[in-house]
PDB file of C-alpha atoms in Angstrom:
ATOM      1  CA  MET A  18     -34.720 125.155  98.696  1.00 49.00           C
ATOM      2  CA  SER A  19     -32.869 128.418  98.704  1.00 49.00           C
ATOM      3  CA  ARG A  20     -32.305 127.572 103.210  1.00 52.00           C
ATOM      4  CA  LYS A  21     -30.224 124.205 102.211  1.00 50.00           C
ATOM      5  CA  LYS A  22     -27.645 125.716  99.150  1.00 51.00           C
ATOM      6  CA  LYS A  23     -27.506 129.071 101.737  1.00 50.00           C
ATOM      7  CA  HIS A  24     -26.419 126.399 104.731  1.00 50.00           C
ATOM      8  CA  HIS A  25     -24.784 124.479 102.379  1.00 51.00           C
ATOM      9  CA  ALA A  26     -21.972 127.514 101.118  1.00 47.00           C
ATOM     10  CA  GLU A  27     -22.052 129.062 104.972  1.00 51.00           C
ATOM     11  CA  HIS A  28     -20.752 125.038 105.667  1.00 51.00           C
ATOM     12  CA  HIS A  29     -18.569 125.771 102.930  1.00 50.00           C
ATOM     13  CA  GLU A  30     -17.425 129.218 103.530  1.00 50.00           C
ATOM     14  CA  GLU A  31     -16.191 127.416 107.796  1.00 52.00           C
ATOM     15  CA  HIS A  32     -13.121 125.828 105.373  1.00 52.00           C
ATOM     16  CA  ALA A  33     -10.030 127.416 105.934  1.00 54.00           C
ATOM     17  CA  ASP A  34      -7.882 127.327 103.914  1.00 56.00           C
ATOM     18  CA  GLU A  35      -5.145 124.684 105.664  1.00 56.00           C
ATOM     19  CA  THR A  36      -1.857 125.376 103.398  1.00 58.00           C
ATOM     20  CA  TRP A  37      -0.387 126.506 106.296  1.00 55.00           C
ATOM     21  CA  LEU A  38      -0.252 123.519 108.002  1.00 54.00           C
ATOM     22  CA  ILE A  39       3.147 122.444 105.682  1.00 58.00           C
ATOM     23  CA  PRO A  40       5.189 124.980 106.388  1.00 61.00           C
ATOM     24  CA  TYR A  41       3.412 125.029 109.712  1.00 60.00           C
ATOM     25  CA  ALA A  42       4.635 120.931 109.777  1.00 61.00           C
ATOM     26  CA  ASP A  43       8.690 121.874 108.514  1.00 62.00           C
ATOM     27  CA  LEU A  44       9.341 124.169 111.363  1.00 65.00           C
ATOM     28  CA  LEU A  45       8.057 121.619 114.016  1.00 63.00           C
ATOM     29  CA  THR A  46      10.719 118.850 111.878  1.00 64.00           C
ATOM     30  CA  LEU A  47      13.187 121.256 111.834  1.00 64.00           C
ATOM     31  CA  LEU A  48      12.240 122.364 115.555  1.00 66.00           C
ATOM     32  CA  LEU A  49      12.917 118.569 116.512  1.00 61.00           C
ATOM     33  CA  ALA A  50      16.074 118.177 114.106  1.00 64.00           C
ATOM     34  CA  LEU A  51      17.210 120.703 115.964  1.00 63.00           C
ATOM     35  CA  PHE A  52      17.471 119.760 119.622  1.00 62.00           C
ATOM     36  CA  ILE A  53      19.291 116.765 117.842  1.00 62.00           C
ATOM     37  CA  VAL A  54      21.626 119.464 116.819  1.00 58.00           C
ATOM     38  CA  LEU A  55      22.085 120.753 119.800  1.00 61.00           C
ATOM     39  CA  PHE A  56      23.110 117.941 121.429  1.00 58.00           C
ATOM     40  CA  ALA A  57      25.601 116.782 118.884  1.00 57.00           C
ATOM     41  CA  SER A  58      26.329 120.146 118.840  1.00 53.00           C
ATOM     42  CA  SER A  59      29.473 119.277 120.906  1.00 51.00           C
ATOM     43  CA  ASN A  60      31.164 117.128 117.954  1.00 50.00           C
ATOM     44  CA  VAL A  61      30.836 119.153 115.670  1.00 50.00           C
ATOM     45  CA  ASP A  62      33.646 122.365 113.940  1.00 57.00           C
ATOM     46  CA  GLN A  63      32.954 126.126 113.528  1.00 60.00           C
ATOM     47  CA  LYS A  64      32.386 124.893 109.955  1.00 61.00           C
ATOM     48  CA  LYS A  65      29.225 123.144 109.989  1.00 60.00           C
ATOM     49  CA  PHE A  66      28.204 124.417 112.458  1.00 60.00           C
ATOM     50  CA  ASN A  67      28.225 127.816 110.373  1.00 63.00           C
ATOM     51  CA  GLN A  68      26.598 125.636 107.863  1.00 60.00           C
ATOM     52  CA  MET A  69      24.003 124.074 109.382  1.00 60.00           C
ATOM     53  CA  ALA A  70      22.491 127.971 111.090  1.00 61.00           C
ATOM     54  CA  ASN A  71      22.433 129.012 107.380  1.00 62.00           C
ATOM     55  CA  ALA A  72      20.798 125.979 106.444  1.00 59.00           C
ATOM     56  CA  PHE A  73      18.615 126.866 109.343  1.00 57.00           C
ATOM     57  CA  SER A  74      18.166 130.523 108.566  1.00 60.00           C
ATOM     58  CA  MET A  75      17.627 129.824 105.166  1.00 55.00           C
ATOM     59  CA  VAL A  76      14.578 127.487 105.930  1.00 53.00           C
ATOM     60  CA  PHE A  77      13.103 129.500 108.436  1.00 53.00           C
ATOM     61  CA  ALA A  78      12.782 132.330 106.431  1.00 55.00           C
ATOM     62  CA  ASN A  79      11.525 131.266 103.094  1.00 52.00           C
ATOM     63  CA  SER A  80       8.409 129.897 106.263  1.00 51.00           C
ATOM     64  CA  ALA A  81       8.404 133.682 106.804  1.00 48.00           C
ATOM     65  CA  SER A  82       7.651 134.458 103.576  1.00 51.00           C
ATOM     66  CA  ILE A  83       5.588 131.810 103.073  1.00 46.00           C
ATOM     67  CA  PHE A  84       3.087 132.638 106.387  1.00 48.00           C
ATOM     68  CA  GLU A  85       2.595 135.557 104.948  1.00 51.00           C
ATOM     69  CA  ASN A  86       1.685 135.393 101.739  1.00 53.00           C
ATOM     70  CA  PRO A  87       2.114 131.492 100.530  1.00 51.00           C
ATOM     71  CA  LYS A  88       2.776 132.538  96.800  1.00 49.00           C
ATOM     72  CA  VAL A  89       6.045 134.014  97.063  1.00 48.00           C
ATOM     73  CA  VAL A  90       8.945 131.950  95.697  1.00 47.00           C
ATOM     74  CA  PRO A  91      11.538 129.979  98.411  1.00 50.00           C
ATOM     75  CA  GLN A  92      14.788 132.535  98.623  1.00 50.00           C
ATOM     76  CA  TYR A  93      16.304 128.776  97.876  1.00 47.00           C
ATOM     77  CA  GLN A  94      14.875 128.766  94.255  1.00 48.00           C
ATOM     78  CA  GLN A  95      15.994 132.132  93.603  1.00 48.00           C
ATOM     79  CA  GLU A  96      19.239 132.313  94.665  1.00 51.00           C
ATOM     80  CA  SER A  97      20.585 128.850  95.242  1.00 52.00           C
ATOM     81  CA  ALA A  98      20.413 125.397  93.781  1.00 51.00           C
ATOM     82  CA  VAL A  99      20.949 124.226  96.325  1.00 51.00           C
ATOM     83  CA  PRO A 100      17.238 123.026  98.434  1.00 54.00           C
ATOM     84  CA  PRO A 101      18.043 123.883 102.406  1.00 60.00           C
ATOM     85  CA  ARG A 102      16.192 121.128 102.956  1.00 63.00           C
ATOM     86  CA  GLN A 103      19.350 119.303 100.957  1.00 68.00           C
ATOM     87  CA  GLU A 104      21.730 121.667 102.494  1.00 65.00           C
ATOM     88  CA  ILE A 105      20.602 120.372 106.329  1.00 64.00           C
ATOM     89  CA  ASN A 106      20.507 117.051 105.296  1.00 69.00           C
ATOM     90  CA  GLN A 107      23.715 116.968 104.191  1.00 68.00           C
ATOM     91  CA  ALA A 108      25.206 119.158 107.505  1.00 67.00           C
ATOM     92  CA  PHE A 109      22.799 115.738 109.253  1.00 67.00           C
ATOM     93  CA  ASP A 110      24.557 112.920 107.165  1.00 70.00           C
ATOM     94  CA  SER A 111      28.336 114.654 108.649  1.00 72.00           C
ATOM     95  CA  ILE A 112      26.741 115.096 111.713  1.00 71.00           C
ATOM     96  CA  ASN A 113      26.420 111.832 111.868  1.00 71.00           C
ATOM     97  CA  LEU A 114      28.956 110.451 110.925  1.00 72.00           C
ATOM     98  CA  ASP A 115      30.981 113.070 113.595  1.00 72.00           C
ATOM     99  CA  ILE A 116      28.282 111.919 115.779  1.00 75.00           C
ATOM    100  CA  LYS A 117      29.759 107.475 115.052  1.00 76.00           C
ATOM    101  CA  LYS A 118      32.708 108.675 115.540  1.00 79.00           C
ATOM    102  CA  GLY A 119      32.575 109.741 119.585  1.00 80.00           C
ATOM    103  CA  GLN A 120      30.543 107.246 120.028  1.00 83.00           C
ATOM    104  CA  ASP A 121      33.790 104.514 118.607  1.00 86.00           C
ATOM    105  CA  TYR A 122      35.869 107.116 120.603  1.00 87.00           C
ATOM    106  CA  MET A 123      34.098 106.221 123.452  1.00 89.00           C
ATOM    107  CA  ARG A 124      33.967 102.549 123.401  1.00 91.00           C
ATOM    108  CA  GLU A 125      37.092 102.834 122.967  1.00 92.00           C
ATOM    109  CA  THR A 126      38.415 104.739 125.922  1.00 92.00           C
ATOM    110  CA  SER A 127      36.283 102.343 127.946  1.00 92.00           C
ATOM    111  CA  GLN A 128      38.210  99.089 127.119  1.00 94.00           C
ATOM    112  CA  LEU A 129      42.106 101.208 127.484  1.00 94.00           C
ATOM    113  CA  LEU A 130      41.004 101.500 130.226  1.00 94.00           C
ATOM    114  CA  ASP A 131      39.932  98.607 131.366  1.00 94.00           C
ATOM    115  CA  ALA A 132      43.433  97.675 129.756  1.00 94.00           C
ATOM    116  CA  LYS A 133      44.424 100.325 132.709  1.00 94.00           C
ATOM    117  CA  ARG A 134      42.071  98.877 135.572  1.00 94.00           C
ATOM    118  CA  LYS A 135      44.218  95.950 135.391  1.00 92.00           C
ATOM    119  CA  ILE A 136      48.491  96.836 135.527  1.00 93.00           C
ATOM    120  CA  ASP A 137      47.557  99.150 138.042  1.00 94.00           C
ATOM    121  CA  ALA A 138      46.580  96.111 139.803  1.00 94.00           C
ATOM    122  CA  TYR A 139      49.181  94.177 138.997  1.00 92.00           C
ATOM    123  CA  ILE A 140      51.539  96.956 140.327  1.00 93.00           C
ATOM    124  CA  LEU A 141      49.578  97.510 143.390  1.00 94.00           C
ATOM    125  CA  ASP A 142      49.478  93.405 143.577  1.00 93.00           C
ATOM    126  CA  ASN A 143      53.589  93.570 143.017  1.00 91.00           C
ATOM    127  CA  LYS A 144      54.244  96.687 145.122  1.00 91.00           C
ATOM    128  CA  LEU A 145      55.674  97.867 141.966  1.00 90.00           C
ATOM    129  CA  GLY A 146      54.422 101.307 142.193  1.00 90.00           C
ATOM    130  CA  GLY A 147      58.093 102.976 141.402  1.00 90.00           C
ATOM    131  CA  GLU A 148      58.838 101.024 138.878  1.00 93.00           C
ATOM    132  CA  LEU A 149      55.425 101.976 137.480  1.00 95.00           C
ATOM    133  CA  SER A 150      53.509 103.351 135.818  1.00 95.00           C
ATOM    134  CA  THR A 151      50.385 104.018 133.563  1.00 96.00           C
ATOM    135  CA  THR A 152      48.469 107.358 131.534  1.00 96.00           C
ATOM    136  CA  LEU A 153      45.837 107.831 129.640  1.00 94.00           C
ATOM    137  CA  THR A 154      46.122 110.069 126.979  1.00 92.00           C
ATOM    138  CA  GLN A 155      45.089 111.450 123.565  1.00 91.00           C
ATOM    139  CA  ASP A 156      47.003 109.393 122.109  1.00 94.00           C
ATOM    140  CA  GLY A 157      46.517 106.871 123.401  1.00 96.00           C
ATOM    141  CA  LEU A 158      47.202 103.812 127.231  1.00 97.00           C
ATOM    142  CA  MET A 159      51.311 104.631 128.171  1.00 97.00           C
ATOM    143  CA  VAL A 160      52.490 102.205 130.179  1.00 97.00           C
ATOM    144  CA  ARG A 161      55.866 103.434 131.564  1.00 97.00           C
ATOM    145  CA  ILE A 162      58.665 101.119 133.383  1.00 97.00           C
ATOM    146  CA  LYS A 163      62.347 102.288 134.587  1.00 96.00           C
ATOM    147  CA  ASP A 164      64.815 101.187 133.637  1.00 95.00           C
ATOM    148  CA  SER A 165      66.183  99.849 136.401  1.00 94.00           C
ATOM    149  CA  ALA A 166      62.920  96.606 136.309  1.00 94.00           C
ATOM    150  CA  LEU A 167      64.163  95.601 132.601  1.00 96.00           C
ATOM    151  CA  PHE A 168      68.409  96.229 132.542  1.00 96.00           C
ATOM    152  CA  GLN A 169      71.462  96.691 134.732  1.00 95.00           C
ATOM    153  CA  SER A 170      72.895  99.668 133.813  1.00 93.00           C
ATOM    154  CA  GLY A 171      74.242 100.736 130.069  1.00 94.00           C
ATOM    155  CA  SER A 172      72.611  97.899 129.033  1.00 96.00           C
ATOM    156  CA  ALA A 173      70.509  96.645 127.080  1.00 96.00           C
ATOM    157  CA  VAL A 174      69.888  92.609 128.204  1.00 96.00           C
ATOM    158  CA  LEU A 175      66.955  92.394 129.980  1.00 95.00           C
ATOM    159  CA  LEU A 176      66.896  91.175 133.363  1.00 94.00           C
ATOM    160  CA  PRO A 177      65.155  88.277 134.558  1.00 91.00           C
ATOM    161  CA  GLU A 178      63.632  89.564 136.894  1.00 85.00           C
ATOM    162  CA  SER A 179      61.653  91.789 134.407  1.00 87.00           C
ATOM    163  CA  VAL A 180      60.223  88.086 132.773  1.00 85.00           C
ATOM    164  CA  ARG A 181      57.338  87.600 135.306  1.00 86.00           C
ATOM    165  CA  LEU A 182      56.827  91.929 133.935  1.00 89.00           C
ATOM    166  CA  GLY A 183      56.972  90.889 130.030  1.00 89.00           C
ATOM    167  CA  LYS A 184      55.036  88.166 130.833  1.00 89.00           C
ATOM    168  CA  GLU A 185      51.536  90.708 131.909  1.00 89.00           C
ATOM    169  CA  ILE A 186      52.130  93.673 129.190  1.00 92.00           C
ATOM    170  CA  SER A 187      52.296  90.781 126.968  1.00 92.00           C
ATOM    171  CA  ARG A 188      48.611  89.521 128.364  1.00 91.00           C
ATOM    172  CA  MET A 189      47.803  92.713 128.068  1.00 92.00           C
ATOM    173  CA  LEU A 190      47.874  93.631 124.296  1.00 93.00           C
ATOM    174  CA  ALA A 191      47.617  90.715 123.482  1.00 93.00           C
ATOM    175  CA  GLU A 192      43.016  91.634 124.844  1.00 92.00           C
ATOM    176  CA  LEU A 193      44.060  94.781 122.466  1.00 95.00           C
ATOM    177  CA  THR A 194      44.012  94.894 118.482  1.00 95.00           C
ATOM    178  CA  GLN A 195      45.275  99.309 118.365  1.00 96.00           C
ATOM    179  CA  PRO A 196      48.938  99.504 117.151  1.00 97.00           C
ATOM    180  CA  VAL A 197      51.464  99.223 119.951  1.00 98.00           C
ATOM    181  CA  VAL A 198      54.698 101.730 120.263  1.00 98.00           C
ATOM    182  CA  ILE A 199      58.004 100.600 122.307  1.00 98.00           C
ATOM    183  CA  SER A 200      59.858 103.858 122.838  1.00 98.00           C
ATOM    184  CA  GLY A 201      63.610 103.839 124.746  1.00 98.00           C
ATOM    185  CA  HIS A 202      64.713 107.592 126.680  1.00 98.00           C
ATOM    186  CA  THR A 203      67.875 108.302 128.821  1.00 98.00           C
ATOM    187  CA  ASP A 204      68.700 110.651 130.551  1.00 97.00           C
ATOM    188  CA  THR A 205      71.952 113.314 129.389  1.00 97.00           C
ATOM    189  CA  VAL A 206      74.805 111.112 130.767  1.00 96.00           C
ATOM    190  CA  PRO A 207      77.048 110.289 127.875  1.00 96.00           C
ATOM    191  CA  ILE A 208      78.421 106.532 127.349  1.00 96.00           C
ATOM    192  CA  ASN A 209      80.442 105.779 124.839  1.00 95.00           C
ATOM    193  CA  THR A 210      81.135 102.373 124.036  1.00 95.00           C
ATOM    194  CA  TYR A 211      81.168  99.868 121.577  1.00 95.00           C
ATOM    195  CA  GLU A 212      77.671  98.521 121.571  1.00 95.00           C
ATOM    196  CA  PHE A 213      76.749 102.092 122.427  1.00 97.00           C
ATOM    197  CA  PRO A 214      78.744 105.037 121.354  1.00 96.00           C
ATOM    198  CA  SER A 215      76.251 106.801 121.631  1.00 97.00           C
ATOM    199  CA  ASN A 216      72.424 107.376 124.101  1.00 97.00           C
ATOM    200  CA  TRP A 217      70.826 106.986 120.601  1.00 97.00           C
ATOM    201  CA  GLU A 218      72.133 103.085 120.462  1.00 97.00           C
ATOM    202  CA  LEU A 219      71.706 102.435 124.079  1.00 98.00           C
ATOM    203  CA  SER A 220      67.884 103.414 124.152  1.00 98.00           C
ATOM    204  CA  SER A 221      66.951 101.965 120.896  1.00 98.00           C
ATOM    205  CA  LYS A 222      68.550  97.930 120.861  1.00 97.00           C
ATOM    206  CA  ARG A 223      66.848  98.249 124.685  1.00 97.00           C
ATOM    207  CA  ALA A 224      63.372  99.511 122.762  1.00 98.00           C
ATOM    208  CA  ILE A 225      63.702  96.682 120.485  1.00 97.00           C
ATOM    209  CA  ASN A 226      64.795  93.975 123.130  1.00 96.00           C
ATOM    210  CA  PHE A 227      61.978  95.315 125.094  1.00 96.00           C
ATOM    211  CA  MET A 228      59.469  94.095 122.346  1.00 95.00           C
ATOM    212  CA  LYS A 229      61.298  91.009 120.864  1.00 94.00           C
ATOM    213  CA  TYR A 230      60.236  90.002 124.383  1.00 93.00           C
ATOM    214  CA  ILE A 231      56.860  91.239 124.042  1.00 93.00           C
ATOM    215  CA  ILE A 232      56.433  89.227 121.553  1.00 92.00           C
ATOM    216  CA  ALA A 233      56.998  86.139 121.430  1.00 86.00           C
ATOM    217  CA  GLY A 234      56.345  85.188 124.648  1.00 75.00           C
ATOM    218  CA  GLU A 235      54.098  82.195 125.828  1.00 74.00           C
ATOM    219  CA  ILE A 236      51.563  84.287 123.506  1.00 81.00           C
ATOM    220  CA  ARG A 237      52.383  85.076 120.734  1.00 82.00           C
ATOM    221  CA  LEU A 238      51.608  89.272 118.831  1.00 91.00           C
ATOM    222  CA  LYS A 239      51.367  89.900 115.544  1.00 92.00           C
ATOM    223  CA  SER A 240      54.546  91.697 114.965  1.00 94.00           C
ATOM    224  CA  GLU A 241      52.587  94.045 112.854  1.00 96.00           C
ATOM    225  CA  ARG A 242      50.962  95.766 115.514  1.00 96.00           C
ATOM    226  CA  PHE A 243      54.648  96.699 116.997  1.00 97.00           C
ATOM    227  CA  SER A 244      57.081  99.541 116.110  1.00 97.00           C
ATOM    228  CA  ALA A 245      60.102 100.414 118.626  1.00 98.00           C
ATOM    229  CA  ILE A 246      62.113 103.545 118.600  1.00 98.00           C
ATOM    230  CA  GLY A 247      65.110 105.381 119.970  1.00 98.00           C
ATOM    231  CA  HIS A 248      64.756 108.968 121.995  1.00 98.00           C
ATOM    232  CA  GLY A 249      68.237 108.732 123.516  1.00 97.00           C
ATOM    233  CA  GLU A 250      68.193 111.643 126.375  1.00 97.00           C
ATOM    234  CA  TYR A 251      65.931 113.920 124.473  1.00 97.00           C
ATOM    235  CA  ARG A 252      62.959 113.596 125.457  1.00 97.00           C
ATOM    236  CA  PRO A 253      63.537 114.361 129.505  1.00 97.00           C
ATOM    237  CA  VAL A 254      60.610 114.122 131.749  1.00 96.00           C
ATOM    238  CA  ALA A 255      62.487 115.710 133.785  1.00 96.00           C
ATOM    239  CA  GLU A 256      64.701 117.763 135.094  1.00 96.00           C
ATOM    240  CA  ASN A 257      68.069 116.517 134.321  1.00 96.00           C
ATOM    241  CA  THR A 258      70.531 117.985 137.001  1.00 95.00           C
ATOM    242  CA  THR A 259      68.676 115.917 140.034  1.00 96.00           C
ATOM    243  CA  GLU A 260      70.000 111.891 140.725  1.00 95.00           C
ATOM    244  CA  GLU A 261      66.044 111.430 140.834  1.00 95.00           C
ATOM    245  CA  GLY A 262      65.500 113.638 137.421  1.00 96.00           C
ATOM    246  CA  ARG A 263      67.485 111.098 136.078  1.00 96.00           C
ATOM    247  CA  GLN A 264      66.037 107.938 137.176  1.00 95.00           C
ATOM    248  CA  LYS A 265      62.756 108.597 136.142  1.00 95.00           C
ATOM    249  CA  ASN A 266      64.368 110.002 131.969  1.00 97.00           C
ATOM    250  CA  ARG A 267      66.022 106.622 131.794  1.00 97.00           C
ATOM    251  CA  ARG A 268      62.480 104.287 131.044  1.00 97.00           C
ATOM    252  CA  VAL A 269      60.898 103.076 128.625  1.00 98.00           C
ATOM    253  CA  GLU A 270      57.802 103.364 127.794  1.00 98.00           C
ATOM    254  CA  ILE A 271      54.520 101.448 126.052  1.00 98.00           C
ATOM    255  CA  LEU A 272      52.020 103.556 124.521  1.00 98.00           C
ATOM    256  CA  VAL A 273      49.481 102.171 123.302  1.00 98.00           C
ATOM    257  CA  GLN A 274      47.929 104.212 120.457  1.00 97.00           C
ATOM    258  CA  ARG A 275      44.579 105.289 120.573  1.00 96.00           C
ATOM    259  CA  THR A 276      42.720 104.776 116.297  1.00 94.00           C
ATOM    260  CA  THR A 277      40.159 106.704 117.009  1.00 89.00           C
ATOM    261  CA  ARG A 278      40.752 111.064 116.716  1.00 79.00           C
TER     262      ARG A 278
END
């Protein structure tokens, strides 16, 4: 009987203290979380990154103390009312929001790129490379049209040949839902007529007329999506000292604005 009891005691002593598994499991979880954070770090601003780094530092420091002495009270219980795990959860919520914004941004970028390809194909098929151009920017999709493709010099009345172009632009915009800003631009050559006392009036009227035509076309577009503005000669894209530069500055721009940033 004494041997059996001794054997039972020895067998009981072979079971090591497994309390270390709890902080060890936490560390593994945190390592997995760290890889996720690194993956998403391109969308995290400095404040959120620092918040996450501080939370990790506190947890790792506390975990090390627990390894050395399981009876040590975690530091956050002494110094802070907010546990590191809660801080990490808050940081992850913020990161997840940033990731969603990034996904929405890429989805919208793909949509705008598709619209750009269609306009570019139209430009190529109709040999309009000298009249139209498209650019995808941080602000959205920009379609730039030379004034000679839409108006006569000093006029805000749309040319008959601009009808086909307007229809194509209208079809493209009908496939999108973003706000649209149409802006008119001139060169620095002054104008002073009864209808247009300055380039402000000319550029504004051109933008408004083209906007009205697009909205009221065969495909009815929601008016609340659109706005028009005239910049006169004050937003040049080239020097006004040459005729070539002035031709570039006389233009109408259509900006399909991004809704995600």
